[in-house]
PDB file of C-alpha atoms in Angstrom:
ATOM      1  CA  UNK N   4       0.000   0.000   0.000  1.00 84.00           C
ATOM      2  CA  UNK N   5       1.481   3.322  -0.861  1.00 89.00           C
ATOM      3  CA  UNK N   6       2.481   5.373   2.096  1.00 93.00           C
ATOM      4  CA  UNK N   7      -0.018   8.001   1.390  1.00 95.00           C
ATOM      5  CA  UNK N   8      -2.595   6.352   1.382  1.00 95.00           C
ATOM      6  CA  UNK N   9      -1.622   4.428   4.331  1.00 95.00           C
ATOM      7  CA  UNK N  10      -1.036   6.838   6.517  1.00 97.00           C
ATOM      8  CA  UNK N  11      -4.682   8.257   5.677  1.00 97.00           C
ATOM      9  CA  UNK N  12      -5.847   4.953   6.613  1.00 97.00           C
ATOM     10  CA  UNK N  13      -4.163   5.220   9.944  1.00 97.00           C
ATOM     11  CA  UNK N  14      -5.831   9.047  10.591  1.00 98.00           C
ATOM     12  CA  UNK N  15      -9.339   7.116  10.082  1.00 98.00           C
ATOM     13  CA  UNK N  16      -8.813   4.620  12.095  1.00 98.00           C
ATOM     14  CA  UNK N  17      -7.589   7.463  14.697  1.00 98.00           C
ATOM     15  CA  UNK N  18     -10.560   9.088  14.544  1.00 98.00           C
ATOM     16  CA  UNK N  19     -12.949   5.896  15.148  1.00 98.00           C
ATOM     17  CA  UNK N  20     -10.603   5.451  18.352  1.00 98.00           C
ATOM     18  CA  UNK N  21     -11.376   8.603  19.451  1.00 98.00           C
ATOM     19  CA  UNK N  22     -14.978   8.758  19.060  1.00 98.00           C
ATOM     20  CA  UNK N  23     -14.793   5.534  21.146  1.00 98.00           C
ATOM     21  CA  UNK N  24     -12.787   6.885  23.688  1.00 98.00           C
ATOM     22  CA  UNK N  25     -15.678   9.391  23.716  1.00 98.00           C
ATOM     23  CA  UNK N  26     -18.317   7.051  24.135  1.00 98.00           C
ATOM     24  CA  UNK N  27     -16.658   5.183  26.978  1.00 98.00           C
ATOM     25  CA  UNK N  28     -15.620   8.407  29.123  1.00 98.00           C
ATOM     26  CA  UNK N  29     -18.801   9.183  28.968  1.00 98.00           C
ATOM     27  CA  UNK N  30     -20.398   5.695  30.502  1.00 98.00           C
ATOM     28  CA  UNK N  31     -17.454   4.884  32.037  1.00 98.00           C
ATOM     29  CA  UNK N  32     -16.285   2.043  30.407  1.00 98.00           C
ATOM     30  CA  UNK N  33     -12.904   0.805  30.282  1.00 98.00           C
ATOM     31  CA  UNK N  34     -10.441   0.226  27.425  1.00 98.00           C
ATOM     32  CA  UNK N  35      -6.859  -0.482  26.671  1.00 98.00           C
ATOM     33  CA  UNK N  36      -4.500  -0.633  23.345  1.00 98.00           C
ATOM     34  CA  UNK N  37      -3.089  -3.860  22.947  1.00 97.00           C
ATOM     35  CA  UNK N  38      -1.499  -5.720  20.064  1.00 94.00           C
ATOM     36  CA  UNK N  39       0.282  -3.914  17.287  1.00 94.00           C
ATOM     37  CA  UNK N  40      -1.482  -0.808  18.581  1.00 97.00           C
ATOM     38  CA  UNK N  41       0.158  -0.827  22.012  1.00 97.00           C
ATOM     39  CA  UNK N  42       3.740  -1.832  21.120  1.00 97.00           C
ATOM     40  CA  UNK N  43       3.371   1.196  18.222  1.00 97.00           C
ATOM     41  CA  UNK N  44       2.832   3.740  21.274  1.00 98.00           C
ATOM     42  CA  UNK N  45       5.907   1.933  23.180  1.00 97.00           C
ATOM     43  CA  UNK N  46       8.187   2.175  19.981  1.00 96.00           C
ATOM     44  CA  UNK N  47       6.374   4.777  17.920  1.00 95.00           C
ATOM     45  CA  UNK N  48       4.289   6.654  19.875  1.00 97.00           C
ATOM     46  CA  UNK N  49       1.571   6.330  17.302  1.00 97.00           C
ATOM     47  CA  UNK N  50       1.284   3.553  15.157  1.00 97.00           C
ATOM     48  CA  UNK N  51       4.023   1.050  13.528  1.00 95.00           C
ATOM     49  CA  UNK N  52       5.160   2.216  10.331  1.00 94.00           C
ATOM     50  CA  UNK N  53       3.570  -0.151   8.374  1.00 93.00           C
ATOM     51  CA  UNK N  54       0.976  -0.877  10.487  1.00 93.00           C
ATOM     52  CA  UNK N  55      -2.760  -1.024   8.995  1.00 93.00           C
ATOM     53  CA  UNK N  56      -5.097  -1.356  11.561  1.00 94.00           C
ATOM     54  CA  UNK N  57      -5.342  -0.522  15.439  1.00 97.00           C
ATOM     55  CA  UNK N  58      -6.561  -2.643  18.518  1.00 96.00           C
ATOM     56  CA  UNK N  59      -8.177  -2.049  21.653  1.00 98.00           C
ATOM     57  CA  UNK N  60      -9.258  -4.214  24.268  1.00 97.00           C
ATOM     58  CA  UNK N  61     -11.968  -4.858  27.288  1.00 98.00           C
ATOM     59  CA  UNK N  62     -12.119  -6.650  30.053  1.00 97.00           C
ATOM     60  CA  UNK N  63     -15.937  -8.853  29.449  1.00 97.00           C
ATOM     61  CA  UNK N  64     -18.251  -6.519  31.479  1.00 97.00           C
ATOM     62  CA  UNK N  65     -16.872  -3.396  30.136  1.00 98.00           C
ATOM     63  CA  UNK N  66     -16.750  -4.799  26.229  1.00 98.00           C
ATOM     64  CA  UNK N  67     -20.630  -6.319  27.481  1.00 97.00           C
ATOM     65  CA  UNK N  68     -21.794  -2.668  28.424  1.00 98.00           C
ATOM     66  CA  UNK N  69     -20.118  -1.105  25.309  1.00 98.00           C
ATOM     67  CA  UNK N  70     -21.557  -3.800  23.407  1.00 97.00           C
ATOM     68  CA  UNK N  71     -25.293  -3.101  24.453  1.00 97.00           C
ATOM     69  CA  UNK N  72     -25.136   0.263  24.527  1.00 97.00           C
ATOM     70  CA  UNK N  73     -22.973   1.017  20.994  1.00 97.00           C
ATOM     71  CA  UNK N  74     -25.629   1.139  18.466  1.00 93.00           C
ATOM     72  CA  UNK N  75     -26.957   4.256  20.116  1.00 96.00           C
ATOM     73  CA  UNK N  76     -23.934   5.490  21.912  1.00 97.00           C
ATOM     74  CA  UNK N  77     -21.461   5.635  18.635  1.00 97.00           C
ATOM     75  CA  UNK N  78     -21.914   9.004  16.232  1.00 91.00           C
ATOM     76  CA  UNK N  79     -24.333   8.017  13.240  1.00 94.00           C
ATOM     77  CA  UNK N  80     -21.161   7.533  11.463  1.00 96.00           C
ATOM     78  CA  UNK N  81     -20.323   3.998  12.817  1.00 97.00           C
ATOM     79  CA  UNK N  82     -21.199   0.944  13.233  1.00 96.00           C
ATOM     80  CA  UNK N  83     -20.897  -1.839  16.163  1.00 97.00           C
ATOM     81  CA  UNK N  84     -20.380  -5.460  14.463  1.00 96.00           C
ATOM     82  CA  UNK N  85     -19.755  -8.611  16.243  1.00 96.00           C
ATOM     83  CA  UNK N  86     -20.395 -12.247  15.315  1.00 95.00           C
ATOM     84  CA  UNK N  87     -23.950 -11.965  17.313  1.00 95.00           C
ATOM     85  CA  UNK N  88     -25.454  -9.260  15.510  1.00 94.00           C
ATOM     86  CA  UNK N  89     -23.806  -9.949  12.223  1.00 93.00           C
ATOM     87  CA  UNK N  90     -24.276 -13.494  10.450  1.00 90.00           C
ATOM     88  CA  UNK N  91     -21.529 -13.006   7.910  1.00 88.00           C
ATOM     89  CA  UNK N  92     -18.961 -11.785  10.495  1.00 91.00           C
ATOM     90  CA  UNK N  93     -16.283 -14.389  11.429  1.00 88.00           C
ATOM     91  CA  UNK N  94     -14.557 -13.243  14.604  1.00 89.00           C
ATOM     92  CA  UNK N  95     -15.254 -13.408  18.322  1.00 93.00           C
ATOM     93  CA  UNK N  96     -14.561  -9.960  18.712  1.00 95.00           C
ATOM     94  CA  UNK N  97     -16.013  -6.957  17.330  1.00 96.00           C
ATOM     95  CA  UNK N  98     -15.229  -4.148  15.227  1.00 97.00           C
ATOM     96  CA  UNK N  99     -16.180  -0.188  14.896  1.00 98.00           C
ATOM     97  CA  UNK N 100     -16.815   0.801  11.307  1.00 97.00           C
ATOM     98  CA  UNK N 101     -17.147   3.941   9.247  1.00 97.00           C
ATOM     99  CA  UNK N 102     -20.436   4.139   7.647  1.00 96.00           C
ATOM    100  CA  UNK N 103     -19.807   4.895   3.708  1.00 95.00           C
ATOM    101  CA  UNK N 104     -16.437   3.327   3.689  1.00 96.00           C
ATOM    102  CA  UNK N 105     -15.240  -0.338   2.316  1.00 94.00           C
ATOM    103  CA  UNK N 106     -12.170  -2.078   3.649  1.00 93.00           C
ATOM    104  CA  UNK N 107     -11.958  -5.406   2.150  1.00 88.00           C
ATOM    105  CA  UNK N 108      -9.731  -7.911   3.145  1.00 85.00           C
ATOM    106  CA  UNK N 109      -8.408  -9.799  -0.245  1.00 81.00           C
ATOM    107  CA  UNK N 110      -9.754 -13.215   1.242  1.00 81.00           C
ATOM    108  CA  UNK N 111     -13.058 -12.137   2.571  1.00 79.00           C
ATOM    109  CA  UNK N 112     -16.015 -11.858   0.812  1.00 71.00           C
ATOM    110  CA  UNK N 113     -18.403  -8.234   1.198  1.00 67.00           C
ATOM    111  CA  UNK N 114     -19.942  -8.600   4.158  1.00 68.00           C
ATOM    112  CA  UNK N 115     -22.878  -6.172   5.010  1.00 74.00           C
ATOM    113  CA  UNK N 116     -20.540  -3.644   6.566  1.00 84.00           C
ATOM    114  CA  UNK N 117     -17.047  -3.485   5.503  1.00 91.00           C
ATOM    115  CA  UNK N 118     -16.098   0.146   6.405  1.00 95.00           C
ATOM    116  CA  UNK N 119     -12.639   1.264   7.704  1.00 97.00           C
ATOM    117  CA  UNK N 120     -13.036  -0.204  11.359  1.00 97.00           C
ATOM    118  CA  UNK N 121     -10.381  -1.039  14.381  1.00 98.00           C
ATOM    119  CA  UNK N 122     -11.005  -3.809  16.167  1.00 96.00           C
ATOM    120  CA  UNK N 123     -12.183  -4.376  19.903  1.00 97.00           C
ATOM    121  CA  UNK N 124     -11.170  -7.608  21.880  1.00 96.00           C
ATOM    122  CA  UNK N 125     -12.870  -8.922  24.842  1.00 96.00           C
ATOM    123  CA  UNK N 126     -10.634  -9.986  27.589  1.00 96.00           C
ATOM    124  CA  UNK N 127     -12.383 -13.005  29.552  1.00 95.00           C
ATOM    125  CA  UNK N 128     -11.086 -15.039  32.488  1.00 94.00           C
ATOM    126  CA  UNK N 129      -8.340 -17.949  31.174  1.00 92.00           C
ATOM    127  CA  UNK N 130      -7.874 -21.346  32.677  1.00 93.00           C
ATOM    128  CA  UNK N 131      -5.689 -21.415  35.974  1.00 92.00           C
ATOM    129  CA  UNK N 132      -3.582 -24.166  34.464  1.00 93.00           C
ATOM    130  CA  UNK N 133      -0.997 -23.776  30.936  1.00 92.00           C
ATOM    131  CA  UNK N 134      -2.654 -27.509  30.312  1.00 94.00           C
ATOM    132  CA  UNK N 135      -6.078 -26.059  30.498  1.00 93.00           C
ATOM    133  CA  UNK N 136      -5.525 -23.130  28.436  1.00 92.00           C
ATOM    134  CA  UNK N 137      -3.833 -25.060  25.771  1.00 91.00           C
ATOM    135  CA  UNK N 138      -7.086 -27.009  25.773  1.00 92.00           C
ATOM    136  CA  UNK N 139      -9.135 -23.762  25.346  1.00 90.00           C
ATOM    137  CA  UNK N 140      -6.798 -22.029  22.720  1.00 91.00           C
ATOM    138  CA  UNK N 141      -7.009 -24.792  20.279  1.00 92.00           C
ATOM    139  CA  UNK N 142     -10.316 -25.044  21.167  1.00 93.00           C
ATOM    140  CA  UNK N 143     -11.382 -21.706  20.049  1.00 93.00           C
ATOM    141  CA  UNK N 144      -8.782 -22.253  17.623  1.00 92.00           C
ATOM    142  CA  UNK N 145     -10.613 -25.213  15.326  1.00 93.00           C
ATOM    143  CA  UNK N 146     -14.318 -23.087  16.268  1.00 94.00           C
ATOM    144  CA  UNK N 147     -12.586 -19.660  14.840  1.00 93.00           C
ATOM    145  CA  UNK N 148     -11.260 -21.319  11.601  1.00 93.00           C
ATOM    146  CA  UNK N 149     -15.032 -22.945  11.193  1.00 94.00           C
ATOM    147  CA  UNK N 150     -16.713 -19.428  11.793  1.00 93.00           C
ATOM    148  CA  UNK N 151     -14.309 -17.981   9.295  1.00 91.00           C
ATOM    149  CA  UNK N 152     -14.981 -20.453   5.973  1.00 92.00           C
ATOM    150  CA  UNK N 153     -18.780 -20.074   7.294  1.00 93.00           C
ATOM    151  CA  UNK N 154     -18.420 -16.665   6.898  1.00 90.00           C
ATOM    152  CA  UNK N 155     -17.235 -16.728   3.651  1.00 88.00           C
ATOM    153  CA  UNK N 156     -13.516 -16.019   3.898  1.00 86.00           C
ATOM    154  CA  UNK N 157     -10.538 -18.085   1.907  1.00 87.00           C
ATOM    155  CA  UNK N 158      -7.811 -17.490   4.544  1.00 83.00           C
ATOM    156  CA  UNK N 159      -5.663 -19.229   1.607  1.00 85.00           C
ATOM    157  CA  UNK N 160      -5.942 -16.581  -0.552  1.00 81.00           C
ATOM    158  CA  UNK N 161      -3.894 -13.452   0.198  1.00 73.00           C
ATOM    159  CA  UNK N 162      -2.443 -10.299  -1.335  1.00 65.00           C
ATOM    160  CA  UNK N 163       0.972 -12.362  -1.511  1.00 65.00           C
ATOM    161  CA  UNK N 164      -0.705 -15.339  -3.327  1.00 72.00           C
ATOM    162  CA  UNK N 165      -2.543 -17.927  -3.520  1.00 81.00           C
ATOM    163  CA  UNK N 166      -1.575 -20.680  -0.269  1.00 86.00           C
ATOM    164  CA  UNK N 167      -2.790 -24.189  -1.704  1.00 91.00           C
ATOM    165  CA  UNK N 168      -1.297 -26.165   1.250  1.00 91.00           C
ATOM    166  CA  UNK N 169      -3.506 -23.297   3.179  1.00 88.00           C
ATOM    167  CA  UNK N 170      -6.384 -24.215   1.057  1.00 91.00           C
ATOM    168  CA  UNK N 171      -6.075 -28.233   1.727  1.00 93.00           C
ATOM    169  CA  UNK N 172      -5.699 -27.946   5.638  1.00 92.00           C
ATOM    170  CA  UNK N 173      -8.712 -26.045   5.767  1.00 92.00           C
ATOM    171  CA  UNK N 174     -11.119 -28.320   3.750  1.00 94.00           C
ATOM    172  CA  UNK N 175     -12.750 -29.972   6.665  1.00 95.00           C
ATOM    173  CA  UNK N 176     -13.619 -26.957   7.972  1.00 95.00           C
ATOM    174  CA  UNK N 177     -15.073 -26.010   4.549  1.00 94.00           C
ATOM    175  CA  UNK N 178     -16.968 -28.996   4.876  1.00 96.00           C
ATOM    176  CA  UNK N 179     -18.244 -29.154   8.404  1.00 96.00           C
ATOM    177  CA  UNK N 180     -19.693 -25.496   7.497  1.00 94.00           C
ATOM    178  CA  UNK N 181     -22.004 -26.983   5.088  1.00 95.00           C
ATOM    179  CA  UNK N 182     -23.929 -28.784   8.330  1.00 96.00           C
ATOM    180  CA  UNK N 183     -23.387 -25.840  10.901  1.00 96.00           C
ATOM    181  CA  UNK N 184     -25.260 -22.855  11.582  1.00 96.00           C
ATOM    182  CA  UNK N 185     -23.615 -19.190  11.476  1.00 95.00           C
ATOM    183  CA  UNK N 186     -25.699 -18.890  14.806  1.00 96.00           C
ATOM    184  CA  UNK N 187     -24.750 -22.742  16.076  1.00 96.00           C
ATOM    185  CA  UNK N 188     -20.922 -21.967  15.665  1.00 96.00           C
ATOM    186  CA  UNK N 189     -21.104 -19.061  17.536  1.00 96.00           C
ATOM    187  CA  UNK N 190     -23.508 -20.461  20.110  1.00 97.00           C
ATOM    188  CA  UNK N 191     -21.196 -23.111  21.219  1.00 96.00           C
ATOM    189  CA  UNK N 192     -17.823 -21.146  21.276  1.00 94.00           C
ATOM    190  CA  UNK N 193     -20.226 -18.494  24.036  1.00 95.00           C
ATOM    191  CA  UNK N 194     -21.247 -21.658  25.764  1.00 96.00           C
ATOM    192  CA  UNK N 195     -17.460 -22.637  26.262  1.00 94.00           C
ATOM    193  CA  UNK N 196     -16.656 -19.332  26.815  1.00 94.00           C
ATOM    194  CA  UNK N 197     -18.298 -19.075  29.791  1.00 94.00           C
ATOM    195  CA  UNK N 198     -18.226 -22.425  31.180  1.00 94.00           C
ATOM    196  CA  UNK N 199     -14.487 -20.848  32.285  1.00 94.00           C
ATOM    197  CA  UNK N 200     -14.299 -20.206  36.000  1.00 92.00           C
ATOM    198  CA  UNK N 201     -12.780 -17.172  36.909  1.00 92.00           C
ATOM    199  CA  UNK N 202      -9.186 -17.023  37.759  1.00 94.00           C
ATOM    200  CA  UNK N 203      -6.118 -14.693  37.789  1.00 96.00           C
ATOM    201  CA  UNK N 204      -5.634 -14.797  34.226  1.00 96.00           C
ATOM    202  CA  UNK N 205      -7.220 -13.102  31.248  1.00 95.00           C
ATOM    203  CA  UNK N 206      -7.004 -14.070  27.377  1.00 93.00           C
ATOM    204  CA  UNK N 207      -8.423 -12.608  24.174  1.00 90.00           C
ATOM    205  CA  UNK N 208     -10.783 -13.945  22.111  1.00 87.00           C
ATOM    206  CA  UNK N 209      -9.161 -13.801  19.406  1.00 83.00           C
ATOM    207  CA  UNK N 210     -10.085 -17.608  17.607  1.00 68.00           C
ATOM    208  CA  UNK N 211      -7.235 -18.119  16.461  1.00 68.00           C
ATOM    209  CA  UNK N 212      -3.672 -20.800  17.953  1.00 64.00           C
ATOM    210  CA  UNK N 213      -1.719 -17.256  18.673  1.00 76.00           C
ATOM    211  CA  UNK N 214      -4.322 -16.600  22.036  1.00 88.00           C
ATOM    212  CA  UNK N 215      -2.222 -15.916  24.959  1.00 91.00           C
ATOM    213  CA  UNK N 216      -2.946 -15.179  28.874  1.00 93.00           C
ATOM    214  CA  UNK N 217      -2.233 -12.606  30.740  1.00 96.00           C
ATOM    215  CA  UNK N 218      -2.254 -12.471  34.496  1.00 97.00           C
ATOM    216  CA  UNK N 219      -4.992  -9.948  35.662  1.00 97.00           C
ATOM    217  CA  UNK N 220      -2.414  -7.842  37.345  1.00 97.00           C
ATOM    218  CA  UNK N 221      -0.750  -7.316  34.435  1.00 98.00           C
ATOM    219  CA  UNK N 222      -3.576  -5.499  32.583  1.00 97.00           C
ATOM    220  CA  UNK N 223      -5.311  -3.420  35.887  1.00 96.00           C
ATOM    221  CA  UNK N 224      -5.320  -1.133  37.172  1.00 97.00           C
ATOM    222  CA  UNK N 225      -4.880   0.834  33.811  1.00 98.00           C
ATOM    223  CA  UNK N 226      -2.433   3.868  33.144  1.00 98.00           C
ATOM    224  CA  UNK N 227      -1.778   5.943  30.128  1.00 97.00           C
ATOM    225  CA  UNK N 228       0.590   6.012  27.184  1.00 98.00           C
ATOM    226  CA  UNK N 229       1.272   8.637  24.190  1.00 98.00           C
ATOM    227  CA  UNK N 230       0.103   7.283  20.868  1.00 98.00           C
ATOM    228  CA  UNK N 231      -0.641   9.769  18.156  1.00 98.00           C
ATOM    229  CA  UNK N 232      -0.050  12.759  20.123  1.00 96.00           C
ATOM    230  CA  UNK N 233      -2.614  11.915  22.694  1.00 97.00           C
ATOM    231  CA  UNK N 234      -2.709   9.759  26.084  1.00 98.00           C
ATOM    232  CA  UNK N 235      -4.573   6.194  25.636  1.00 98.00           C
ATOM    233  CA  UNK N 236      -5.205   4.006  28.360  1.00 98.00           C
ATOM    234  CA  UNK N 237      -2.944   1.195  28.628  1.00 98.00           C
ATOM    235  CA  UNK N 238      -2.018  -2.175  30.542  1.00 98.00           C
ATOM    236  CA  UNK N 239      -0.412  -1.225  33.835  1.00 97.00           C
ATOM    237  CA  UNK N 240       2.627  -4.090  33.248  1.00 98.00           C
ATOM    238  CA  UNK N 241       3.238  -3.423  29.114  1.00 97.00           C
ATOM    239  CA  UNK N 242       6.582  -5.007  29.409  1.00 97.00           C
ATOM    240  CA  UNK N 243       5.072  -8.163  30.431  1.00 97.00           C
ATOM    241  CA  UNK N 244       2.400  -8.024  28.497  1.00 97.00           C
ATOM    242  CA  UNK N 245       4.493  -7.069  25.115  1.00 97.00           C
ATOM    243  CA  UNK N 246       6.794  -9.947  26.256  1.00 97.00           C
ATOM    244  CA  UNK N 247       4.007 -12.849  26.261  1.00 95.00           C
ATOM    245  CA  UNK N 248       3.083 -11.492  23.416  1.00 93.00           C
ATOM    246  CA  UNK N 249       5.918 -10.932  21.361  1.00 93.00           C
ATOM    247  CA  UNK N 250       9.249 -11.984  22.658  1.00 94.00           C
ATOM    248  CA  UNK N 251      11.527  -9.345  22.274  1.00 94.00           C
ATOM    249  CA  UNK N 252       9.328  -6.868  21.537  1.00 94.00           C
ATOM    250  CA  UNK N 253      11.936  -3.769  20.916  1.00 94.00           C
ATOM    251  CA  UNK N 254      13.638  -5.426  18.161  1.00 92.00           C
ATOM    252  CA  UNK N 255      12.478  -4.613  14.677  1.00 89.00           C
ATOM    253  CA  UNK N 256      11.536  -7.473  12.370  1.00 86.00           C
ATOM    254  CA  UNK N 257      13.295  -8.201   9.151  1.00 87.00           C
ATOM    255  CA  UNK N 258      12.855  -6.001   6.171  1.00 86.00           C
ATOM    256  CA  UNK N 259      10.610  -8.089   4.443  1.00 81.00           C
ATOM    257  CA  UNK N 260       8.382  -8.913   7.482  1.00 79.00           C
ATOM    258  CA  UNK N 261       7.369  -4.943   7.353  1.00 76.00           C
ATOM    259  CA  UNK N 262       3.745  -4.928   5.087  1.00 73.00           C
ATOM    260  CA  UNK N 263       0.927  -4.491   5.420  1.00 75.00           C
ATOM    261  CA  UNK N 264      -0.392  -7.653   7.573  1.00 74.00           C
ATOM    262  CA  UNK N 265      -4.615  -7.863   6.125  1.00 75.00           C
ATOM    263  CA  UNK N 266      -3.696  -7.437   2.656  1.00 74.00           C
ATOM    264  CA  UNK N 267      -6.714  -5.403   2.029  1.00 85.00           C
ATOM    265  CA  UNK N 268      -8.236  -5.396  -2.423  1.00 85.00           C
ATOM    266  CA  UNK N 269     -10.465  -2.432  -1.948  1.00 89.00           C
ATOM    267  CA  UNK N 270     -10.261   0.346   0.371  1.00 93.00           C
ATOM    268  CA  UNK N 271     -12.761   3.463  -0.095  1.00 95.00           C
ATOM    269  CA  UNK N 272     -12.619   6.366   2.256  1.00 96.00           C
ATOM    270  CA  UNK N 273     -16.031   7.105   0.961  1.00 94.00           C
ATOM    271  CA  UNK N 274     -15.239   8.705  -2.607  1.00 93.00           C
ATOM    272  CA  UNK N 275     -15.988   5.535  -4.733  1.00 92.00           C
ATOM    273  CA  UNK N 276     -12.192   5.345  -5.328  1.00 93.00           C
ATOM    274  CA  UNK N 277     -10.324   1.929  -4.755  1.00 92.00           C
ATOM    275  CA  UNK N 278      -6.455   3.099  -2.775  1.00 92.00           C
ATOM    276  CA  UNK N 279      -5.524  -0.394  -2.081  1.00 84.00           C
TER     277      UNK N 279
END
């Protein structure tokens, strides 16, 4: 993606984080960068170079509350979408969007919204045991990768080609889908979900094998970080979270490891003109 344009990308995305730091200041709801988002503000103070999207996170109750309360909450602008109130969306987590705006991922399909979005993890209790989370995280793993053929996404085809080995590992999952429900899939990964007793640790829902935990200490209370030329709210211990999630987390990847991760084949910041 040309710089340009990427960098516009980034400013929209921005603003959608900042209307939703709006909304939860105002009902006092709390939030946190995590991901490429967070290590951006450590390194960057705004977002990784190449970076094309931005993360935030909630602990359950708070992403609950902003979850019930978004559709009304948000500016007219945006959109709340999750994998409950959307039957072509294929993550359990959910995503802002920008109303009149398209930001298609080259192996998704067009879902009913597709605007410019970030995306908003729920943080829910994790197993006590590294046994029992393993359990979970493949899990969620093998429901994720069913809820994302369901949806209508070919996670073997990218903007760097087309993976057939990709394409062959996932065709039970192409085939269960035929005898699942949208609504089934996502019934059962809630039911699992909460059948987790709480503990110290937190994970994301993220459905996919790279889910990690986190030990609740880690994450609050919450304090605040530059990103972008404003203060965000952050995990309290970002060296140990950055380091469970990332190793060494200050060191720059390789040259070629520095794109553009979702590989997006249209992207319209509302002009009718395709920038990807």
């Amino acid at each position: 993606m040309d710089k340009a344009v990427l960098r516009k990308l980034q400013i929209e995305e921005l603003n959608i984080l900042n209307e939703v730091d709006r909304v939860c200041k105002k009902n006092k709801i709390e939030y946190f960068l995590v991901g490429g988002t967070l290590l951006g503000a450590v390194r960057n103070k705004g977002f990784i170079p190449w970076d094309d999207d931005l993360d935030i996170a909630m602990m359950r109750k708070d992403y609950d509350r902003f979850s019930k309360i978004a559709e009304e909450a948000l500016g007219k602008q945006y959109v709340w979408q999750t994998m409950e109130n959307d039957d072509q969306y294929p993550g359990p987590y959910g995503k802002v969007r920008k109303k009149g705006t398209v930001c298609l991922e080259t192996s998704a399909k067009r879902i009913k919204n597709n605007g410019i979005y970030i995306d908003v993890f729920a943080f829910d209790d994790g197993c006590r045991t590294k046994v029992g989370h393993e359990l979970v995280k493949h899990t969620f793993t093998h429901l994720g990768r069913l809820l994302l053929v369901k949806s209508g996404y070919k996670v073997w085809k990218r903007n760097t080609g087309y993976n057939i080995l990709k394409k062959i590992a996932y065709f039970p999952y192409v085939a269960a889908a035929k005898f699942v429900s949208h609504k089934k899939i996502v019934e059962i990964y809630n039911t699992i979900r909460k059948s987790i007793k709480p503990s110290d640790w937190v994970y994301e829902q993220e459905g996919h094998n790279a889910i990690h935990r986190y030990k609740k200490v880690w994450i609050q209370p919450l304090k605040k970080m530059e990103f972008e030329g404003r203060f965000f709210p952050i995990p309290n211990n970002v060296h140990k979270y950055l380091t469970v999630a990332y190793g060494n987390y200050m060191a720059l990847p390789p040259k070629n490891k520095r794109y553009n991760r979702h590989g997006f084949s249209y992207l319209d910041f509302g002009d009718g003109v395709n920038r990807a």
